[in-house]
């Protein structure tokens, strides 16, 4: 479990194609990497991966087909900036919202522009995520816990990024058309499933 509060950004240092997985090495600094152990969970752009190696300022994760198909990890290349968060410890402060690290799919940036003292970010969401998303609700983009400011279209959400988030995550590096990992609100998923089940029962 994560909170969507990005601890820092890292850099993709190496991508290795192996027989059945893609091994990705992330350079993140010794202070961050030293806190990770083999088998630990770490969120990379909001996708939960298992640490399979730690080497000085770097850690390695293996990414399999499902994650490559569902997340932006398929496009990882050396030099790319990624958002990082270690798993939430029991008793830790929940500053963002409950984030599983189970990416629902990829969205696409429509626009990001400066609007006074903040940045306005407009993203097209996967249909199933959009159905669970409400104004002033929570959503996770590239692992960042964000509040939906408005939904001008059924599958489009607008986020207001404060300067700190813009400068300290990779959201500020995005350009129109770029894909982003999207995880819908956990509570919205359960509510949606309950309502769908009730609708099926009413039709039976």
Coordinates of N, CA and C in Angstrom, one line a residue:
X1 N 0.8 -1.2 0.0 CA 0.0 0.0 0.0 C 0.9 1.2 0.0
X2 N 0.4 2.3 -0.7 CA 1.2 3.5 -0.9 C 0.2 4.7 -0.5
X3 N 0.8 5.9 -0.6 CA 0.0 7.1 -0.3 C -0.2 8.0 -1.5
X4 N 0.7 7.8 -2.5 CA 0.7 8.8 -3.6 C 1.5 10.1 -3.3
X5 N 2.2 10.0 -2.2 CA 3.1 11.2 -1.9 C 4.5 10.8 -2.4
X6 N 4.9 11.3 -3.5 CA 6.2 10.9 -4.1 C 7.4 11.3 -3.2
X7 N 8.3 10.4 -2.9 CA 9.4 10.7 -2.1 C 10.5 11.4 -2.8
X8 N 10.7 11.0 -4.0 CA 11.7 11.6 -4.9 C 11.6 11.1 -6.3
X9 N 12.3 11.7 -7.2 CA 12.4 11.1 -8.6 C 13.7 10.4 -8.7
X10 N 13.7 9.4 -9.6 CA 14.9 8.6 -9.9 C 15.1 8.6 -11.4
X11 N 16.1 8.0 -11.9 CA 16.4 7.9 -13.3 C 16.6 6.5 -13.7
X12 N 15.9 6.1 -14.8 CA 16.1 4.8 -15.4 C 17.6 4.7 -15.9
X13 N 18.3 3.8 -15.2 CA 19.8 3.7 -15.6 C 20.0 2.6 -16.6
X14 N 19.2 1.6 -16.6 CA 19.4 0.5 -17.6 C 18.1 -0.3 -17.8
X15 N 17.9 -0.8 -19.0 CA 16.8 -1.7 -19.3 C 17.4 -2.9 -20.0
X16 N 17.1 -4.1 -19.4 CA 17.6 -5.4 -20.0 C 16.5 -6.3 -20.3
X17 N 16.5 -6.7 -21.6 CA 15.5 -7.7 -22.0 C 15.9 -9.1 -21.7
X18 N 15.2 -9.8 -20.8 CA 15.6 -11.2 -20.5 C 14.5 -12.1 -21.1
X19 N 14.6 -13.4 -20.7 CA 13.8 -14.4 -21.4 C 12.3 -14.1 -21.3
X20 N 11.9 -13.8 -20.1 CA 10.4 -13.7 -19.8 C 10.1 -12.4 -19.1
X21 N 11.1 -11.6 -18.8 CA 10.9 -10.3 -18.1 C 11.7 -9.2 -18.6
X22 N 11.4 -8.0 -18.3 CA 12.3 -6.8 -18.6 C 12.8 -6.4 -17.2
X23 N 14.1 -6.4 -17.1 CA 14.7 -5.9 -15.8 C 15.1 -4.5 -16.0
X24 N 14.7 -3.7 -15.0 CA 14.9 -2.2 -15.1 C 15.7 -1.8 -13.9
X25 N 16.8 -1.1 -14.1 CA 17.6 -0.6 -13.0 C 17.2 0.9 -12.8
X26 N 17.0 1.3 -11.6 CA 16.6 2.7 -11.3 C 17.7 3.3 -10.4
X27 N 18.3 4.4 -10.8 CA 19.2 5.1 -9.9 C 18.4 6.2 -9.1
X28 N 18.6 6.1 -7.8 CA 17.8 6.9 -6.9 C 18.6 7.5 -5.7
X29 N 19.8 7.3 -5.6 CA 20.6 7.8 -4.5 C 20.8 6.7 -3.4
X30 N 21.9 6.6 -2.8 CA 22.2 5.6 -1.8 C 21.3 5.7 -0.6
X31 N 20.9 6.9 -0.2 CA 20.0 7.0 1.0 C 18.7 6.3 0.8
X32 N 18.1 6.4 -0.5 CA 16.8 5.8 -0.8 C 17.0 4.3 -1.0
X33 N 18.0 3.9 -1.8 CA 18.2 2.5 -2.2 C 18.6 1.7 -0.9
X34 N 19.3 2.3 0.0 CA 19.7 1.5 1.2 C 18.6 1.1 2.1
X35 N 17.5 1.8 1.9 CA 16.3 1.5 2.7 C 15.5 0.4 2.1
X36 N 15.8 -0.1 0.9 CA 15.1 -1.2 0.2 C 15.9 -2.5 0.4
X37 N 15.1 -3.6 0.5 CA 15.6 -4.9 0.6 C 15.0 -5.8 -0.4
X38 N 15.6 -6.9 -0.7 CA 15.1 -7.9 -1.7 C 13.7 -8.3 -1.3
X39 N 12.8 -8.2 -2.2 CA 11.4 -8.6 -2.0 C 10.5 -7.4 -1.5
X40 N 11.1 -6.3 -1.2 CA 10.3 -5.1 -0.9 C 9.5 -4.6 -2.0
X41 N 8.4 -3.9 -1.7 CA 7.6 -3.3 -2.8 C 8.0 -1.8 -2.9
X42 N 8.1 -1.4 -4.1 CA 8.4 0.1 -4.4 C 7.5 0.5 -5.6
X43 N 7.0 1.7 -5.5 CA 6.2 2.2 -6.5 C 7.0 3.1 -7.5
X44 N 7.0 2.7 -8.8 CA 7.7 3.4 -9.8 C 6.7 4.0 -10.7
X45 N 6.5 5.3 -10.7 CA 5.4 5.9 -11.5 C 4.1 5.4 -11.0
X46 N 4.0 5.0 -9.8 CA 2.7 4.5 -9.2 C 2.4 3.1 -9.4
X47 N 3.3 2.3 -10.1 CA 3.1 0.9 -10.3 C 4.0 0.2 -9.3
X48 N 3.3 -0.8 -8.6 CA 4.0 -1.5 -7.5 C 4.9 -2.6 -8.1
X49 N 6.2 -2.6 -7.9 CA 7.1 -3.6 -8.3 C 7.9 -4.2 -7.2
X50 N 8.4 -5.4 -7.3 CA 9.2 -6.0 -6.3 C 10.7 -5.8 -6.6
X51 N 11.4 -5.4 -5.5 CA 12.8 -5.2 -5.6 C 13.5 -6.5 -5.7
X52 N 14.3 -6.7 -6.8 CA 15.1 -8.0 -7.0 C 16.6 -7.8 -6.9
X53 N 17.0 -6.5 -6.7 CA 18.4 -6.3 -6.5 C 18.6 -4.9 -6.0
X54 N 19.7 -4.7 -5.2 CA 20.1 -3.4 -4.7 C 21.6 -3.3 -4.9
X55 N 22.0 -2.2 -5.5 CA 23.5 -2.0 -5.8 C 23.8 -0.6 -5.6
X56 N 24.3 -0.2 -4.4 CA 24.7 1.2 -4.2 C 23.5 2.1 -4.3
X57 N 23.6 3.1 -5.2 CA 22.5 4.0 -5.4 C 21.4 3.6 -6.3
X58 N 21.4 2.3 -6.6 CA 20.4 1.7 -7.6 C 19.7 0.5 -7.1
X59 N 18.5 0.3 -7.6 CA 17.7 -0.9 -7.3 C 17.2 -1.5 -8.6
X60 N 16.9 -2.8 -8.7 CA 16.4 -3.4 -9.9 C 15.0 -4.0 -9.6
X61 N 14.2 -3.9 -10.6 CA 12.9 -4.5 -10.6 C 12.7 -5.3 -11.9
X62 N 11.9 -6.4 -11.8 CA 11.5 -7.2 -13.0 C 10.1 -6.8 -13.4
X63 N 9.9 -6.5 -14.7 CA 8.5 -6.2 -15.1 C 8.1 -7.2 -16.2
X64 N 6.9 -7.8 -15.9 CA 6.4 -8.8 -16.8 C 5.3 -8.3 -17.7
X65 N 4.8 -9.1 -18.6 CA 4.0 -8.7 -19.7 C 2.7 -7.9 -19.3
X66 N 2.0 -8.4 -18.2 CA 0.8 -7.6 -17.8 C 1.1 -6.2 -17.5
X67 N 2.2 -6.0 -16.7 CA 2.6 -4.6 -16.4 C 3.0 -3.8 -17.6
X68 N 3.7 -4.5 -18.5 CA 4.2 -3.8 -19.7 C 3.0 -3.3 -20.5
X69 N 2.0 -4.1 -20.5 CA 0.8 -3.8 -21.3 C -0.1 -2.7 -20.7
X70 N -0.1 -2.7 -19.4 CA -1.0 -1.8 -18.7 C -0.4 -0.5 -18.2
X71 N 0.9 -0.4 -18.2 CA 1.6 0.8 -17.6 C 2.5 1.5 -18.6
X72 N 3.1 2.6 -18.2 CA 4.0 3.3 -19.1 C 5.4 2.6 -19.1
X73 N 5.6 1.6 -18.3 CA 6.9 0.9 -18.2 C 7.4 0.4 -19.6
X74 N 6.4 0.1 -20.5 CA 6.8 -0.4 -21.8 C 7.7 0.6 -22.5
X75 N 7.6 1.9 -22.2 CA 8.4 2.9 -22.8 C 9.6 3.4 -22.1
X76 N 10.0 2.7 -21.0 CA 11.1 3.1 -20.3 C 12.4 2.9 -21.1
X77 N 13.2 3.9 -21.0 CA 14.5 3.9 -21.6 C 15.5 4.6 -20.7
X78 N 16.8 4.3 -20.8 CA 17.8 4.9 -20.0 C 17.7 6.5 -20.0
X79 N 17.7 7.1 -18.9 CA 17.7 8.5 -18.8 C 16.3 9.1 -18.4
X80 N 15.3 8.3 -18.5 CA 14.0 8.7 -18.2 C 13.8 9.0 -16.7
X81 N 13.1 10.0 -16.3 CA 12.8 10.4 -14.9 C 11.5 9.7 -14.5
X82 N 11.6 9.0 -13.3 CA 10.4 8.3 -12.8 C 10.2 8.8 -11.3
X83 N 8.9 8.7 -10.9 CA 8.5 9.0 -9.6 C 8.6 7.8 -8.7
X84 N 9.1 8.0 -7.4 CA 9.4 6.8 -6.6 C 8.7 7.0 -5.2
X85 N 8.2 5.9 -4.7 CA 7.7 5.9 -3.3 C 7.8 4.5 -2.7
X86 N 8.4 4.5 -1.5 CA 8.4 3.2 -0.8 C 7.1 2.9 -0.2
X87 N 6.9 1.6 0.1 CA 5.6 1.2 0.7 C 5.4 1.8 2.0
X88 N 4.1 2.1 2.3 CA 3.7 2.7 3.6 C 3.9 1.7 4.7
X89 N 4.5 2.2 5.8 CA 4.7 1.4 7.0 C 3.5 1.4 7.9
X90 N 3.2 0.4 8.6 CA 2.1 0.4 9.5 C 2.4 1.4 10.6
X91 N 1.4 2.3 10.8 CA 1.5 3.4 11.7 C 2.0 4.7 11.1
X92 N 2.4 4.6 9.8 CA 2.9 5.8 9.1 C 1.8 6.7 8.8
X93 N 2.1 8.0 8.5 CA 1.2 9.0 8.3 C 0.7 8.9 6.8
X94 N -0.7 8.9 6.7 CA -1.3 8.8 5.4 C -1.6 10.3 4.9
X95 N -0.6 10.8 4.2 CA -0.7 12.2 3.7 C -1.5 12.4 2.4
X96 N -1.5 11.4 1.6 CA -2.3 11.5 0.3 C -3.6 10.7 0.4
X97 N -3.7 9.6 -0.3 CA -4.9 8.7 -0.1 C -4.4 7.3 -0.3
X98 N -5.3 6.3 -0.1 CA -4.9 5.0 -0.2 C -4.7 4.6 -1.7
X99 N -3.4 4.2 -2.0 CA -3.0 3.9 -3.3 C -2.4 2.4 -3.3
X100 N -3.0 1.6 -4.1 CA -2.5 0.2 -4.1 C -1.3 0.0 -5.0
X101 N -1.0 0.8 -5.9 CA 0.1 0.5 -6.8 C -0.4 -0.4 -7.9
X102 N -1.7 -0.7 -8.1 CA -2.2 -1.5 -9.1 C -2.8 -0.6 -10.2
X103 N -2.0 -0.3 -11.2 CA -2.3 0.7 -12.2 C -3.5 0.1 -13.0
X104 N -4.5 0.9 -13.2 CA -5.7 0.5 -14.0 C -5.5 0.6 -15.5
X105 N -4.6 1.5 -15.9 CA -4.4 1.6 -17.3 C -3.6 2.9 -17.6
X106 N -3.5 3.3 -18.8 CA -2.8 4.5 -19.1 C -3.8 5.6 -19.6
X107 N -3.5 6.8 -19.2 CA -4.2 7.9 -19.7 C -3.3 8.7 -20.6
X108 N -3.8 9.8 -21.2 CA -2.9 10.6 -22.0 C -3.1 12.1 -21.7
X109 N -2.0 12.8 -21.6 CA -2.0 14.2 -21.3 C -2.6 15.0 -22.5
X110 N -3.6 15.8 -22.2 CA -4.2 16.7 -23.3 C -3.4 18.0 -23.3
X111 N -3.2 18.5 -22.1 CA -2.7 19.9 -21.9 C -2.1 20.1 -20.6
X112 N -1.0 20.8 -20.5 CA -0.5 21.3 -19.2 C 0.0 22.7 -19.4
X113 N -0.5 23.6 -18.7 CA -0.1 25.0 -18.9 C -0.2 25.8 -17.5
X114 N 0.7 26.8 -17.5 CA 0.7 27.6 -16.3 C -0.5 28.5 -16.2
X115 N -1.1 28.6 -15.0 CA -2.3 29.4 -14.8 C -2.2 30.1 -13.5
X116 N -1.6 31.3 -13.6 CA -1.3 32.1 -12.4 C -0.1 31.4 -11.6
X117 N -0.4 31.0 -10.4 CA 0.6 30.5 -9.5 C 0.6 29.0 -9.5
X118 N -0.2 28.3 -10.4 CA -0.2 26.9 -10.4 C -0.3 26.4 -11.9
X119 N -0.3 25.1 -12.1 CA -0.3 24.6 -13.4 C -1.6 23.8 -13.6
X120 N -2.3 23.9 -14.7 CA -3.5 23.3 -15.0 C -3.2 22.1 -15.9
X121 N -3.5 20.9 -15.5 CA -3.2 19.6 -16.2 C -4.5 18.9 -16.5
X122 N -4.6 18.7 -17.8 CA -5.8 18.0 -18.3 C -5.5 16.7 -18.9
X123 N -6.1 15.6 -18.4 CA -5.7 14.3 -18.8 C -7.0 13.5 -19.3
X124 N -6.8 12.7 -20.4 CA -7.9 11.9 -20.8 C -7.7 10.5 -20.1
X125 N -8.7 10.0 -19.5 CA -8.7 8.8 -18.7 C -9.2 7.6 -19.4
X126 N -8.7 6.4 -19.0 CA -9.4 5.2 -19.5 C -10.9 5.2 -19.1
X127 N -11.7 4.7 -19.9 CA -13.2 4.7 -19.7 C -13.6 4.2 -18.3
X128 N -13.0 3.0 -17.9 CA -13.4 2.4 -16.7 C -13.0 3.3 -15.5
X129 N -11.9 4.0 -15.6 CA -11.5 4.8 -14.5 C -12.3 6.1 -14.4
X130 N -12.6 6.6 -15.6 CA -13.5 7.8 -15.7 C -14.8 7.6 -15.0
X131 N -15.4 6.4 -15.2 CA -16.7 6.1 -14.6 C -16.7 6.1 -13.1
X132 N -15.5 6.0 -12.5 CA -15.3 5.9 -11.0 C -14.8 7.3 -10.4
X133 N -14.6 8.2 -11.3 CA -13.9 9.5 -10.9 C -15.0 10.6 -10.8
X134 N -14.8 11.3 -9.7 CA -15.8 12.4 -9.4 C -15.0 13.7 -9.1
X135 N -15.6 14.9 -9.4 CA -15.0 16.1 -9.0 C -14.7 16.2 -7.5
X136 N -13.5 16.7 -7.2 CA -13.1 16.8 -5.8 C -12.7 15.4 -5.2
X137 N -12.7 14.4 -6.0 CA -12.3 13.1 -5.5 C -10.8 12.9 -5.8
X138 N -10.3 11.7 -5.4 CA -8.9 11.4 -5.6 C -8.6 10.6 -6.8
X139 N -7.4 10.8 -7.4 CA -6.9 10.0 -8.5 C -5.4 10.0 -8.4
X140 N -4.8 9.0 -9.0 CA -3.4 8.9 -9.0 C -2.8 8.9 -10.4
X141 N -2.0 9.8 -10.7 CA -1.3 9.9 -12.0 C 0.2 9.8 -11.9
X142 N 0.8 8.8 -12.5 CA 2.2 8.5 -12.4 C 2.6 8.4 -10.9
X143 N 1.7 7.9 -10.1 CA 2.0 7.7 -8.7 C 1.8 8.9 -7.8
X144 N 1.3 9.9 -8.3 CA 1.0 11.2 -7.5 C -0.4 11.2 -7.1
X145 N -0.7 11.4 -5.8 CA -2.0 11.5 -5.3 C -2.5 13.0 -5.6
X146 N -3.6 13.0 -6.3 CA -4.1 14.3 -6.8 C -5.6 14.4 -6.6
X147 N -6.1 15.7 -6.5 CA -7.5 15.9 -6.4 C -8.1 16.4 -7.7
X148 N -9.2 15.8 -8.1 CA -9.8 16.2 -9.4 C -10.5 17.5 -9.2
X149 N -10.1 18.5 -10.0 CA -10.7 19.8 -9.9 C -12.0 19.9 -10.6
X150 N -12.0 19.3 -11.8 CA -13.2 19.3 -12.6 C -13.1 18.2 -13.7
X151 N -14.3 17.9 -14.3 CA -14.4 16.9 -15.4 C -15.2 17.6 -16.5
X152 N -14.5 18.3 -17.4 CA -15.2 19.0 -18.4 C -15.9 18.1 -19.5
X153 N -15.3 16.9 -19.5 CA -15.9 15.9 -20.4 C -16.0 14.6 -19.6
X154 N -16.8 13.6 -20.0 CA -16.9 12.4 -19.2 C -15.6 11.6 -19.0
X155 N -14.7 11.7 -19.9 CA -13.5 10.9 -19.7 C -12.2 11.9 -19.6
X156 N -12.5 13.1 -19.2 CA -11.4 14.1 -19.1 C -11.4 14.7 -17.7
X157 N -10.2 14.6 -17.0 CA -10.2 15.3 -15.7 C -9.1 16.4 -15.7
X158 N -9.4 17.4 -14.9 CA -8.5 18.5 -14.8 C -7.9 18.6 -13.4
X159 N -6.6 18.7 -13.3 CA -5.9 18.8 -12.0 C -5.2 20.1 -11.9
X160 N -5.2 20.7 -10.7 CA -4.4 21.9 -10.5 C -3.2 21.4 -9.7
X161 N -2.0 21.7 -10.4 CA -0.7 21.3 -9.8 C -0.1 22.5 -9.1
X162 N 0.2 22.3 -7.8 CA 0.9 23.4 -7.1 C 2.4 23.3 -7.5
X163 N 3.1 24.4 -7.4 CA 4.5 24.5 -7.8 C 5.4 23.3 -7.3
X164 N 5.2 23.0 -6.0 CA 6.0 21.9 -5.4 C 5.9 20.6 -6.2
X165 N 4.6 20.2 -6.5 CA 4.4 19.0 -7.2 C 4.9 19.1 -8.6
X166 N 4.7 20.2 -9.3 CA 5.2 20.4 -10.6 C 6.7 20.2 -10.7
X167 N 7.4 20.8 -9.7 CA 8.9 20.8 -9.7 C 9.5 19.5 -9.2
X168 N 8.8 18.8 -8.3 CA 9.4 17.7 -7.6 C 8.9 16.3 -8.0
X169 N 8.1 16.2 -9.1 CA 7.7 15.0 -9.7 C 7.9 15.1 -11.2
X170 N 7.7 14.0 -11.9 CA 7.9 14.0 -13.4 C 6.7 14.6 -14.1
X171 N 5.6 15.0 -13.4 CA 4.5 15.5 -14.1 C 4.8 16.8 -14.8
X172 N 5.8 17.6 -14.3 CA 6.2 18.8 -14.9 C 7.0 18.6 -16.2
X173 N 7.4 17.3 -16.5 CA 8.1 17.0 -17.7 C 7.3 16.5 -18.8
X174 N 6.0 16.3 -18.5 CA 5.1 15.7 -19.5 C 4.7 16.8 -20.6
X175 N 4.5 16.2 -21.8 CA 4.1 17.0 -22.9 C 2.8 16.4 -23.5
X176 N 1.9 17.3 -24.1 CA 0.7 16.7 -24.7 C 0.9 15.5 -25.5
X177 N 0.1 14.5 -25.2 CA 0.2 13.2 -25.9 C 0.9 12.2 -25.1
X178 N 1.7 12.6 -24.1 CA 2.4 11.6 -23.3 C 1.5 10.7 -22.5
X179 N 1.8 9.4 -22.4 CA 1.0 8.5 -21.5 C 1.3 8.7 -20.0
X180 N 0.3 8.4 -19.2 CA 0.6 8.5 -17.8 C -0.1 7.3 -17.1
X181 N 0.5 6.7 -16.1 CA -0.2 5.7 -15.3 C -1.3 6.2 -14.5
X182 N -2.5 5.5 -14.6 CA -3.7 6.0 -13.9 C -4.2 4.9 -13.0
X183 N -4.4 5.3 -11.7 CA -5.1 4.4 -10.8 C -6.3 5.1 -10.2
X184 N -7.4 4.6 -10.4 CA -8.6 5.2 -9.9 C -8.7 5.1 -8.4
X185 N -9.7 5.9 -7.8 CA -9.9 5.9 -6.4 C -10.4 4.5 -5.9
X186 N -9.7 4.0 -4.8 CA -10.1 2.7 -4.3 C -11.5 2.6 -3.9
X187 N -12.0 3.6 -3.2 CA -13.4 3.6 -2.7 C -14.3 3.6 -3.9
X188 N -14.0 4.4 -4.9 CA -14.8 4.5 -6.0 C -15.0 3.1 -6.7
X189 N -13.9 2.3 -6.7 CA -14.0 1.0 -7.4 C -15.0 0.1 -6.7
X190 N -14.9 0.1 -5.3 CA -15.9 -0.7 -4.6 C -17.3 -0.3 -4.7
X191 N -17.5 1.0 -4.7 CA -18.9 1.6 -4.8 C -19.4 1.2 -6.2
X192 N -18.6 1.4 -7.2 CA -19.0 1.1 -8.6 C -19.4 -0.4 -8.7
X193 N -18.6 -1.3 -8.1 CA -18.9 -2.7 -8.2 C -20.2 -3.0 -7.5
X194 N -20.4 -2.4 -6.3 CA -21.7 -2.7 -5.6 C -22.9 -2.2 -6.4
X195 N -22.8 -1.0 -7.0 CA -23.9 -0.5 -7.8 C -24.2 -1.3 -9.0
X196 N -23.1 -1.8 -9.6 CA -23.2 -2.6 -10.8 C -23.9 -4.0 -10.5
X197 N -23.5 -4.5 -9.3 CA -24.1 -5.8 -8.9 C -25.6 -5.6 -8.6
X198 N -25.9 -4.5 -8.0 CA -27.4 -4.2 -7.7 C -28.2 -4.1 -8.9
X199 N -27.6 -3.4 -9.9 CA -28.3 -3.2 -11.2 C -28.5 -4.6 -11.9
X200 N -27.6 -5.5 -11.8 CA -27.8 -6.8 -12.4 C -28.9 -7.6 -11.7
X201 N -28.9 -7.4 -10.3 CA -29.9 -8.1 -9.5 C -31.3 -7.6 -9.8
X202 N -31.4 -6.2 -10.1 CA -32.7 -5.6 -10.4 C -33.2 -6.1 -11.7
X203 N -32.3 -6.4 -12.6 CA -32.7 -6.8 -14.0 C -33.0 -8.3 -14.0
X204 N -32.6 -9.1 -13.0 CA -32.8 -10.5 -13.0 C -34.2 -10.9 -12.8

